[in-house]
Coordinates of C-alpha atoms and ligand atoms in Angstrom, one line a residue:
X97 CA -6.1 7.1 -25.9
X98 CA -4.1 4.0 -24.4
X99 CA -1.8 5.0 -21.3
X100 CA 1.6 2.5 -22.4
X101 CA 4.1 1.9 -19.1
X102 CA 7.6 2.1 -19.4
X103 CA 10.3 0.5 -16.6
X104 CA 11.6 3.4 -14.4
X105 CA 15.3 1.5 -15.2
X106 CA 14.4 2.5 -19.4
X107 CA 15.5 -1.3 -20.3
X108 CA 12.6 -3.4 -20.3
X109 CA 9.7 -3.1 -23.0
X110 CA 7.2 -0.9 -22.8
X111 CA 3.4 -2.3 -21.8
X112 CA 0.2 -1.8 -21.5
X113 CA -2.2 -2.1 -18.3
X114 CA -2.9 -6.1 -18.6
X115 CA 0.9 -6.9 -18.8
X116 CA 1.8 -4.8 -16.1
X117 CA -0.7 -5.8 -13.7
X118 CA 0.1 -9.6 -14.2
X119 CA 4.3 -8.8 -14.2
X120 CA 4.3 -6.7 -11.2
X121 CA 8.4 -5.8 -11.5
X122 CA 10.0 -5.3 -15.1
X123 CA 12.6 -7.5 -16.4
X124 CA 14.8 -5.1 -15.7
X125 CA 14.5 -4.6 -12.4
X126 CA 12.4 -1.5 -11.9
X127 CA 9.0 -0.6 -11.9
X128 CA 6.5 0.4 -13.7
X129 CA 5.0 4.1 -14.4
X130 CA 2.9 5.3 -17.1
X131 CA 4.2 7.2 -20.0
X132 CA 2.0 10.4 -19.7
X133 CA -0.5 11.3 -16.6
X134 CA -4.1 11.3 -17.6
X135 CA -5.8 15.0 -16.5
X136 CA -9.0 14.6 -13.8
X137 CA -12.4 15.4 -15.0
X138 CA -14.0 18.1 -13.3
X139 CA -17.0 15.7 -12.8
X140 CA -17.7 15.0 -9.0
X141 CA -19.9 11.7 -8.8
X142 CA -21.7 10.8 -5.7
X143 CA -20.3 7.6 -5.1
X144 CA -16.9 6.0 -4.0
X145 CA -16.9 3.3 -7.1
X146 CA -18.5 5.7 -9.8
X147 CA -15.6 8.3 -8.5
X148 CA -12.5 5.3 -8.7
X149 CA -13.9 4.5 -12.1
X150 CA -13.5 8.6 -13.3
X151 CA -10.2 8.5 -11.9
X152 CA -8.6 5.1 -13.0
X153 CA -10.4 4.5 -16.2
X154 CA -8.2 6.2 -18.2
X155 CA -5.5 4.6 -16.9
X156 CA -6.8 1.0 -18.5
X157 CA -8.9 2.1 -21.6
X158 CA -8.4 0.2 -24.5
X159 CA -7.7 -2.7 -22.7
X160 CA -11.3 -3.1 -20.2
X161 CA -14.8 -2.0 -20.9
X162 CA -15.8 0.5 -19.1
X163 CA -18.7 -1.2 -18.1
X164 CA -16.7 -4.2 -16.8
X165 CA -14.6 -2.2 -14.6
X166 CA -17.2 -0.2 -13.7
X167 CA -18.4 -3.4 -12.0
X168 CA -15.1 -4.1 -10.7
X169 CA -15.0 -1.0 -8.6
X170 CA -18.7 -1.9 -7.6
X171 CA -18.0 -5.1 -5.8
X172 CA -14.7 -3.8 -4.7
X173 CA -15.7 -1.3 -2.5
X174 CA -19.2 -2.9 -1.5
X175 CA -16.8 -5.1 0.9
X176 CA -16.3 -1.7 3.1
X177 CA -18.5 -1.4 6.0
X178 CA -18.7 2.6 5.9
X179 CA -20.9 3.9 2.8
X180 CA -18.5 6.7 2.1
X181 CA -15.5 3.8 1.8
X182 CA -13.5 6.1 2.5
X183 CA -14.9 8.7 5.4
X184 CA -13.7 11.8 7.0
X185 CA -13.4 12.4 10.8
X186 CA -13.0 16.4 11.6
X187 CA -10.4 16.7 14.7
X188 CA -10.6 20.5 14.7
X189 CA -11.4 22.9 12.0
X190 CA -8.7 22.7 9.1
X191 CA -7.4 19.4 10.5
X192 CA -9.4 15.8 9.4
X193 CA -8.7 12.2 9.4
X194 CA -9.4 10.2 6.5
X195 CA -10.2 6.6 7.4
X196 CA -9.0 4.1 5.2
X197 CA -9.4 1.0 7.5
X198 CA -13.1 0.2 6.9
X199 CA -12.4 -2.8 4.7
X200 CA -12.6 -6.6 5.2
X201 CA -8.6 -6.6 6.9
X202 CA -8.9 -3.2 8.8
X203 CA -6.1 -1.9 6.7
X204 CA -6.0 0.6 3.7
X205 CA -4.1 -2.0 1.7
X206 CA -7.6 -3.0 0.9
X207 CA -8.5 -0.8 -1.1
X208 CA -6.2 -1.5 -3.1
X209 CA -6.3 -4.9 -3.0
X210 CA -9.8 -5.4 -3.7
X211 CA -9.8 -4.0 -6.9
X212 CA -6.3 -5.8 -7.8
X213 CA -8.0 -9.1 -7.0
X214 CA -10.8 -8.6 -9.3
X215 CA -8.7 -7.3 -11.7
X216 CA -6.7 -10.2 -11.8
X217 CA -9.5 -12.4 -12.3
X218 CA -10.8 -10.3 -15.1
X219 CA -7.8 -11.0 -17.1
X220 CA -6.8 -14.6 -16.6
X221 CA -10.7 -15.0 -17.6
X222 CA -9.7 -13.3 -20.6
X223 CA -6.4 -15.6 -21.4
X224 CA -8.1 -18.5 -19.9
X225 CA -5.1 -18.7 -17.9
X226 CA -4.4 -19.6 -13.8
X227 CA -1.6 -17.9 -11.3
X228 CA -0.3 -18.8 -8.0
X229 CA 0.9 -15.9 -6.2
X230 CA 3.1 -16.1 -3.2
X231 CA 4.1 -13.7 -1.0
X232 CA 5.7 -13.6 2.5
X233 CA 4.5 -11.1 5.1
X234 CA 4.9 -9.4 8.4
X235 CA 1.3 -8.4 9.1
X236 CA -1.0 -6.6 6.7
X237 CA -0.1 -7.1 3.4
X238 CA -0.5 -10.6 4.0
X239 CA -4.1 -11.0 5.1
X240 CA -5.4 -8.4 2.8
X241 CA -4.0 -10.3 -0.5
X242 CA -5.6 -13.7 0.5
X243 CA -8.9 -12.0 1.2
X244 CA -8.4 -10.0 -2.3
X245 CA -8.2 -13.5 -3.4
X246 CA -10.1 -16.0 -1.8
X247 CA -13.0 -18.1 -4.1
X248 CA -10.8 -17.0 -7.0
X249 CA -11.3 -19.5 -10.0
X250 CA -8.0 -18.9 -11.5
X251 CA -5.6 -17.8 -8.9
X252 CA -4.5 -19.8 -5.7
X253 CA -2.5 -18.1 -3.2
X254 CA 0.2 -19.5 -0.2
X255 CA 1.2 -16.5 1.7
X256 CA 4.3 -17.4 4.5
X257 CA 4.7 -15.7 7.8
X258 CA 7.2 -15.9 10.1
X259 CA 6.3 -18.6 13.0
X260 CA 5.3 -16.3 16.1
X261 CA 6.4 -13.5 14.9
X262 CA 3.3 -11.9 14.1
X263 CA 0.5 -10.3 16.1
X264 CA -2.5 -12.6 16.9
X265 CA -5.1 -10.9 15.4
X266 CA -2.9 -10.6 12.3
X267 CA -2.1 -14.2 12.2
X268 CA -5.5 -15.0 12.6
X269 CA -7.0 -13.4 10.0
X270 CA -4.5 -15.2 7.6
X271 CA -5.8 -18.6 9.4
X272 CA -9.3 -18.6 9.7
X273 CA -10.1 -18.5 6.0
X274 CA -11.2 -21.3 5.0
X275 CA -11.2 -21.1 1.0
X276 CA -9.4 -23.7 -0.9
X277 CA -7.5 -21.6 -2.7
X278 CA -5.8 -19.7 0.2
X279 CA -2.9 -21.0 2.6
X280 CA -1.2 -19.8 5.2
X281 CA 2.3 -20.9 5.8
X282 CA 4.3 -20.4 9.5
X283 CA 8.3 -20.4 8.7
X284 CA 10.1 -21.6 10.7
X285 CA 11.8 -18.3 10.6
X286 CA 12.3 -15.0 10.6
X287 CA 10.1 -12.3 8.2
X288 CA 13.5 -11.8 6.2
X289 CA 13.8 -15.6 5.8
X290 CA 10.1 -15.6 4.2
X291 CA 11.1 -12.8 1.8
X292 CA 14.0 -15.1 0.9
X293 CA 12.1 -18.0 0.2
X294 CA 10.3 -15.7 -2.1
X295 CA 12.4 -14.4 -4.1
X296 CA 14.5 -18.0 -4.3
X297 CA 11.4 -19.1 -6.2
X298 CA 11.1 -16.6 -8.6
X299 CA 14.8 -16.9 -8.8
X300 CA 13.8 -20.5 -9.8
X301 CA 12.9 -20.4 -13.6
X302 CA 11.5 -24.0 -13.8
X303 CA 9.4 -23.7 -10.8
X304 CA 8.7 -20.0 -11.4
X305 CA 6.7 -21.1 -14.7
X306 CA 5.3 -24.5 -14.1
X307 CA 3.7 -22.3 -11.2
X308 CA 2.4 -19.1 -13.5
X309 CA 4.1 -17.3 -10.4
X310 CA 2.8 -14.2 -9.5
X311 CA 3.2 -11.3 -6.7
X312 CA 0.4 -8.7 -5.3
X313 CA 3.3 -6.6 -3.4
X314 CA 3.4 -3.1 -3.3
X315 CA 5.5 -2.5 -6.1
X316 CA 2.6 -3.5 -8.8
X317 CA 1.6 -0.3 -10.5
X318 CA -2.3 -1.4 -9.9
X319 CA -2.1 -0.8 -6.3
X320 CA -0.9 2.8 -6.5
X321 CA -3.6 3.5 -8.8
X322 CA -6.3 2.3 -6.8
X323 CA -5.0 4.8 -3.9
X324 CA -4.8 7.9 -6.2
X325 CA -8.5 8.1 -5.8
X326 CA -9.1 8.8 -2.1
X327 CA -7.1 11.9 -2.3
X328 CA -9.4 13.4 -4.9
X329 CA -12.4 11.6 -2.7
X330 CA -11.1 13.8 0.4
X331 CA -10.7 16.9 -1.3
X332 CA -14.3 16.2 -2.7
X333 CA -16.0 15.4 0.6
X334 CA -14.5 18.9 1.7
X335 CA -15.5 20.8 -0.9
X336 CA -12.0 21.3 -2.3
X337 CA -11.3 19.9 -5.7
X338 CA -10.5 23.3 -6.3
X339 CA -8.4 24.7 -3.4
X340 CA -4.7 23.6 -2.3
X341 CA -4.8 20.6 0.8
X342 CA -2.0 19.2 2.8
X343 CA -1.8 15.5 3.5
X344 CA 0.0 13.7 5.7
X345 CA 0.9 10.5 5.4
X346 CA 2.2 7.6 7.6
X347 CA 5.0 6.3 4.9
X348 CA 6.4 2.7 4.5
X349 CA 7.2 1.8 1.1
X350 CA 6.2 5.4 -0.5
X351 CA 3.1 3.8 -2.3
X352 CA 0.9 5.5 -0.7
X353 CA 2.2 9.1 -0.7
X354 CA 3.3 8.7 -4.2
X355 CA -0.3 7.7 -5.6
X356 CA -0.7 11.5 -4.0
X357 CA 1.2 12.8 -5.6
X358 CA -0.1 10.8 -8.7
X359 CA -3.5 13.5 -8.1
X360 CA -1.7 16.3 -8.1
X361 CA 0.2 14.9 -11.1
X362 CA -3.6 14.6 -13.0
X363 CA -4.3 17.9 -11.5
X364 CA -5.4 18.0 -8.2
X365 CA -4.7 21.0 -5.9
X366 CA -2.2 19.7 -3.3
X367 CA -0.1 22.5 -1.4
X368 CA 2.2 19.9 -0.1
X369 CA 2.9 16.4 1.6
X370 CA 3.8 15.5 5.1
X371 CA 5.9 12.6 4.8
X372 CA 5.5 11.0 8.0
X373 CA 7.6 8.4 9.6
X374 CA 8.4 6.6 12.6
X375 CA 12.1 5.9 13.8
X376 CA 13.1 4.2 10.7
X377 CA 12.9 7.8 9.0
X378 CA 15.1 7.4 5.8
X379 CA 12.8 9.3 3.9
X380 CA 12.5 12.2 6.4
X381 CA 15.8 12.5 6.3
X382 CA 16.4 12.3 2.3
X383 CA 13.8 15.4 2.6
X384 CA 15.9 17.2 4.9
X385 CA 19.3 16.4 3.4
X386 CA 18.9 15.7 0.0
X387 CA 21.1 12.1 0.8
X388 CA 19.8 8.8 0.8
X389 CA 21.6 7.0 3.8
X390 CA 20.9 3.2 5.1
X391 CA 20.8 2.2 8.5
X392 CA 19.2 -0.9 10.6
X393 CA 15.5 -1.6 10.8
X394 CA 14.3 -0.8 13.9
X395 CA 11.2 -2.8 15.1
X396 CA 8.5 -0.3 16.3
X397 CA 4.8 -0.1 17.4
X398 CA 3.9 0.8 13.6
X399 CA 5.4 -2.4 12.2
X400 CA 4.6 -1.8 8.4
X401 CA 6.7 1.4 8.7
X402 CA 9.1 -0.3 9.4
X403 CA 10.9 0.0 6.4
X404 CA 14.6 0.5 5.4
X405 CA 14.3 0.7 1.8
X406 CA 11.1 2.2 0.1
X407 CA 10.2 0.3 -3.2
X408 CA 8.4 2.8 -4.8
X409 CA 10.7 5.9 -4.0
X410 CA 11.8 4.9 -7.3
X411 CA 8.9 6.3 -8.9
X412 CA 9.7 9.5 -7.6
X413 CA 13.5 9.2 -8.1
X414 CA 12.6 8.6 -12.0
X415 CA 10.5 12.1 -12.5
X416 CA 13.5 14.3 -10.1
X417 CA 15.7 12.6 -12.4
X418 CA 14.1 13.9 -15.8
X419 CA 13.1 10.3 -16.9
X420 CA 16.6 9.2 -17.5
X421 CA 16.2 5.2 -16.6
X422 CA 19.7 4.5 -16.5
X423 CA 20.5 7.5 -14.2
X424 CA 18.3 5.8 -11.7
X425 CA 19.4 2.9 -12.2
X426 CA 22.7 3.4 -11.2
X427 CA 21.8 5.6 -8.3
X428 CA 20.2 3.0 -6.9
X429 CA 22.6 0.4 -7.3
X430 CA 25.1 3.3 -5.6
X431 CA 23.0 3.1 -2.6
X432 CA 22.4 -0.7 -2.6
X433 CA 26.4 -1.1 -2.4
X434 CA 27.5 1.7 -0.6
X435 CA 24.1 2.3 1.6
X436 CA 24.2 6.0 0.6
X437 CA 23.7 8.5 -2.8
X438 CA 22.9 11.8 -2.8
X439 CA 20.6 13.8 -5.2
X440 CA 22.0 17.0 -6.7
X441 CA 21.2 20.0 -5.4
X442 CA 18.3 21.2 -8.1
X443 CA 16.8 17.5 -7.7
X444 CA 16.6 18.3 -3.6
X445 CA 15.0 21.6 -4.0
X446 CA 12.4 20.0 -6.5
X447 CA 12.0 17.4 -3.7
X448 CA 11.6 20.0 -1.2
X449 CA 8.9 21.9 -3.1
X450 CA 6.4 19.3 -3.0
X451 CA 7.1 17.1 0.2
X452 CA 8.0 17.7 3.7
X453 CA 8.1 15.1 6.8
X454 CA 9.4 14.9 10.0
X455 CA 9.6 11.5 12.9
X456 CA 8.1 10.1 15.9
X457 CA 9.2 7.6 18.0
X458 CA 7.2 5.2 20.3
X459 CA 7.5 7.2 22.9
X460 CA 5.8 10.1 21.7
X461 CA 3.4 7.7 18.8
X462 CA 1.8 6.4 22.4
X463 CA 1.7 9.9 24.2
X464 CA -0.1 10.9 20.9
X465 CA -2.8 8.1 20.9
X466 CA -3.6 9.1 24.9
X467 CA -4.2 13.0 23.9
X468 CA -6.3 11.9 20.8
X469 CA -8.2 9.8 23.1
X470 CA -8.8 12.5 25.8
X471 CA -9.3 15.2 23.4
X472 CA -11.8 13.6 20.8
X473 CA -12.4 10.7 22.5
X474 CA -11.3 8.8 19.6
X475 CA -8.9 5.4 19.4
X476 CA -6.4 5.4 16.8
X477 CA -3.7 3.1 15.6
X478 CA 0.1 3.5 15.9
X479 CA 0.6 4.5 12.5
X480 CA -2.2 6.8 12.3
X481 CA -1.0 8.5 15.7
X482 CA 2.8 9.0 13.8
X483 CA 1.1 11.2 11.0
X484 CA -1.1 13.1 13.7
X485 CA 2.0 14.0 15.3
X486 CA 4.0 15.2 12.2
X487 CA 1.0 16.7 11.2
X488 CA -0.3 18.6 14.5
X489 CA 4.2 19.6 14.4
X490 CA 4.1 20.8 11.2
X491 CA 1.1 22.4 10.5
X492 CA 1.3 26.5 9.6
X493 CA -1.9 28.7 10.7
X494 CA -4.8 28.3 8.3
X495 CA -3.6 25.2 6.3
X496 CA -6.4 22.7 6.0
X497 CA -4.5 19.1 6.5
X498 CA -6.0 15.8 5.8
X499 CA -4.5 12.9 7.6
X500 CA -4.4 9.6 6.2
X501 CA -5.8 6.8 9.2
X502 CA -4.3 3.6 7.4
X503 CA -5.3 1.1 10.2
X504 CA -8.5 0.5 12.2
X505 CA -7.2 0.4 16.4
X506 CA -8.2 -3.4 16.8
X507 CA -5.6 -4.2 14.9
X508 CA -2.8 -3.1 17.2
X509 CA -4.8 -3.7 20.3
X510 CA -1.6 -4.3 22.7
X511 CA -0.6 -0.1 21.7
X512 CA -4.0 1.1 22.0
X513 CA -4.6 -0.6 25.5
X514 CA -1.2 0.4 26.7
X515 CA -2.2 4.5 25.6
X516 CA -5.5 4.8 26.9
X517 CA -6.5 1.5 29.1
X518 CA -9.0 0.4 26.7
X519 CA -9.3 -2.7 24.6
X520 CA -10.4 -1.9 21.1
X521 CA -13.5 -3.7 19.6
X522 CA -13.2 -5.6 16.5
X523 CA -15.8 -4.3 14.0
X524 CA -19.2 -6.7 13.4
X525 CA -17.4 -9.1 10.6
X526 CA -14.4 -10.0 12.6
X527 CA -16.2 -9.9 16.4
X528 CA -16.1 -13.3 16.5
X529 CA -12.0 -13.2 15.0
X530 CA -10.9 -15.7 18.4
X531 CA -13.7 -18.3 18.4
X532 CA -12.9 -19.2 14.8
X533 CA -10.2 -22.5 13.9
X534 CA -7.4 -22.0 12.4
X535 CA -6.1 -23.5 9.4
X536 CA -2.5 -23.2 8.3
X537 CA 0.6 -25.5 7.4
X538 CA 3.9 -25.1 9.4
X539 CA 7.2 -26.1 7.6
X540 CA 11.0 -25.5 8.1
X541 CA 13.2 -22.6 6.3
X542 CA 13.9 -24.8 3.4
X543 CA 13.5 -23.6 -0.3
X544 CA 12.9 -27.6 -1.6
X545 CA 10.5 -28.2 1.6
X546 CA 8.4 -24.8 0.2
X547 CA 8.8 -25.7 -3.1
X548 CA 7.2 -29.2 -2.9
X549 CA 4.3 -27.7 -0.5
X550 CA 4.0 -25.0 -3.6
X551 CA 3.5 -27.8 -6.2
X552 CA 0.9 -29.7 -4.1
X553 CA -1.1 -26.9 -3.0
X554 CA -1.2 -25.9 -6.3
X555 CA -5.0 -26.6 -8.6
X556 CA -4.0 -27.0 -12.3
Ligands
PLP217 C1 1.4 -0.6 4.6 C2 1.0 0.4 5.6 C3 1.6 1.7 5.7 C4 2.7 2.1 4.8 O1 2.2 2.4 3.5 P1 3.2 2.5 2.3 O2 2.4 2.5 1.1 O3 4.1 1.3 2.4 O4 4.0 3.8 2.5 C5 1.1 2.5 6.8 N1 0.2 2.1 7.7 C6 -0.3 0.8 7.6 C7 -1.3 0.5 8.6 C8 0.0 -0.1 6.6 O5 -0.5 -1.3 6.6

């Protein structure tokens, strides 16, 4: 059986995996999902990569050997420094952390974007064709893209930041890579002027195809597929393939709670998600009101929550709205004008039966990481420490919760330090992150300026 993808606005042509993974967004404007949700095997391998490859396969058969992405998994996740991948940390007995941060970036976009890399590679080796994907960033995304792609043959990658505007340790792992097909590019600007430049050139049909442009962001179907599989690897490592968890989630762009919900889609037992969010809580607040309302972006200590509008809610909007494309459509283009839209009362209470979520500031997100630290004598990250909190809040007697830990502490040293007074150690491959030279171009907010650095940069 081939899995076909449809756009979750019902105008643009249906697709198989290959097509997707190299479109990213649908011609008409929305994302895609596949048409039917492929049922877990009761099979429980021993392995990370033999355990991605029983859940993703059949989400790509017909179009990969087995074999081959079989292999693909293999290398993926032999870049993680923890043999699990993917390990649990027990805070008390029904509460556990999974840690996703183990990769090469210290973030879970890794995992992910590990697979999405090779992935890529696979299929312009099949088409004998090239890409240059560009993307702008505020932190993670960033870093964890060029090292999914770095020694690519076919694919060349310029990924802008905004000039000073990002955290050190973030900025340098953008600029001490030293690949020929990776560059990092300082704006002159602000993180919404990158995202500009961005969409300007895809905006820009001759440039957009002399270039084979192409985007990793979080919209691409690939990535929430890759994170479907952790959720059936905790349940797994706890002995519960079988039994209803909880998981909470720290929630930016919905990808990762919705590749949850994916699981218990293919059938794994989930009792409900914690939707967790810091003081940019849109989604908290559609769970509690049923209304999607806009307001600012607040910058916070867990910057890649720090989120207004959630890409992939509209993967969830689709299914409470029966499948009807055009429906969703146009609610979403009611909130993009107005800045609100409201589901209907039955479309709420669906909502409500699956998810839950709740809000912490930075106040409390720092009070968190000092009790974590006292208690367990453990350092987490900000984001980590806003699902702990909606988590430890929200938790009824006897539920077993798993936690999602999306980012190792060293990345957001200046939070950690300020919580508990200690300065968090970069793991072995990125000790020596300060001693190495950076490499990066700097160039002014100007679309022809990027443009022309695009076309030189560029291989083929
Ligand atoms: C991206 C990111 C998130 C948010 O994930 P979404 O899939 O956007 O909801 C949370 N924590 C960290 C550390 C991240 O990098």
């Amino acid at each position: 059986m081939t899995v076909s993808y449809r756009s979750t606005r019902g105008a643009a042509q249906r697709l198989d995996f290959p097509d997707v993974l190299l479109a990213g967004l649908a011609t008409d404007g929305g994302l895609y999902v596949p048409d039917s949700w492929p049922v877990l095997t009761d099979r429980e391998p021993e392995t990370y990569p033999e355990l991605a490859t029983e859940v993703m396969y059949p989400f790509v058969e017909g179009t990969i050997d087995r074999s081959d992405f079989e292999a693909m998994a293999n290398e993926a996740y032999s870049t993680f420094s923890d043999p699990d991948v993917c390990p649990l940390v027990q805070l008390d007995e029904t509460h556990h952390l999974l840690e996703l941060f183990h990769g090469p970036t210290l973030a879970f976009k890794d995992i992910a974007l590990q697979l999405v890399g090779r992935l890529f590679d696979h299929e312009l080796r099949r088409r004998d064709g090239r890409v240059m994907i560009v993307g702008a960033t505020s932190g993670d995304t960033g870093s964890a893209a060029m090292e999914a792609v770095r020694g690519s043959e076919r694919a060349d990658i310029v990924v802008m930041f905004p000039a000073g505007r990002t955290s050190e340790v973030q900025r340098r792992q953008m600029t001490t890579l030293s690949d020929a097909n990776v560059h990092a590019v300082a704006v002159d600007g602000t993180f919404d002027d990158c995202q500009d430049l961005v969409k300007a050139m895809f905006a820009d049909e001759a440039f957009r195809s002399r270039n084979q442009l192409s985007a990793v962001n979080s919209i691409n179907w690939a990535r929430v597929m890759a994170q479907i599989v952790y959720y059936v690897w905790a349940a797994q490592l706890l002995g519960r393939r079988s039994t209803n968890t909880t998981f909470c989630v720290p929630t930016g762009n919905f990808g990762n709670v919705f590749a949850g919900h994916v699981a218990s889609r293919m059938g794994l037992p989930v009792s409900r998600f914690l939707v967790a969010s810091n003081s940019n809580d849109i989604l908290s607040r559609l769970i509690e009101t049923g209304e999607l309302r806009a307001s600012e972006v607040l910058p916070t200590l867990s910057p890649s929550m720090d989120i207004q509008i959630s890409s992939n809610l509209e993967r969830l909007l689709i299914e409470l709205l029966d499948g009807n494309g055009p429906a969703t459509a146009e609610l979403l283009s009611t909130f993009r004008s107005t800045g609100r839209a409201s589901l209907t009362a039955e479309q709420h209470r669906r909502l409500r039966l699956e998810f839950d979520g709740d809000r912490i500031d930075d106040h409390r997100t720092i009070e968190i990481m000092s009790e974590i630290h006292d208690r367990h004598g453990l350092l987490v990250d900000p984001h980590t420490a806003v699902a702990i909190g909606v988590a430890e809040r929200m938790r009824e007697s006897g539920e077993t919760i798993v936690t999602l830990s999306t980012a190792h502490p060293a990345k957001f040293p200046d939070a950690v330090r300020e919580a508990t007074g200690i300065e968090p150690q970069l793991p072995g491959h990125l000790a020596d992150l300060f001693d190495r030279v950076e490499r990066f171009d700097s160039l002014p907010n100007d679309l022809g300026v990027v443009e022309d650095y695009v076309d030189s940069v560029r291989r083929h």
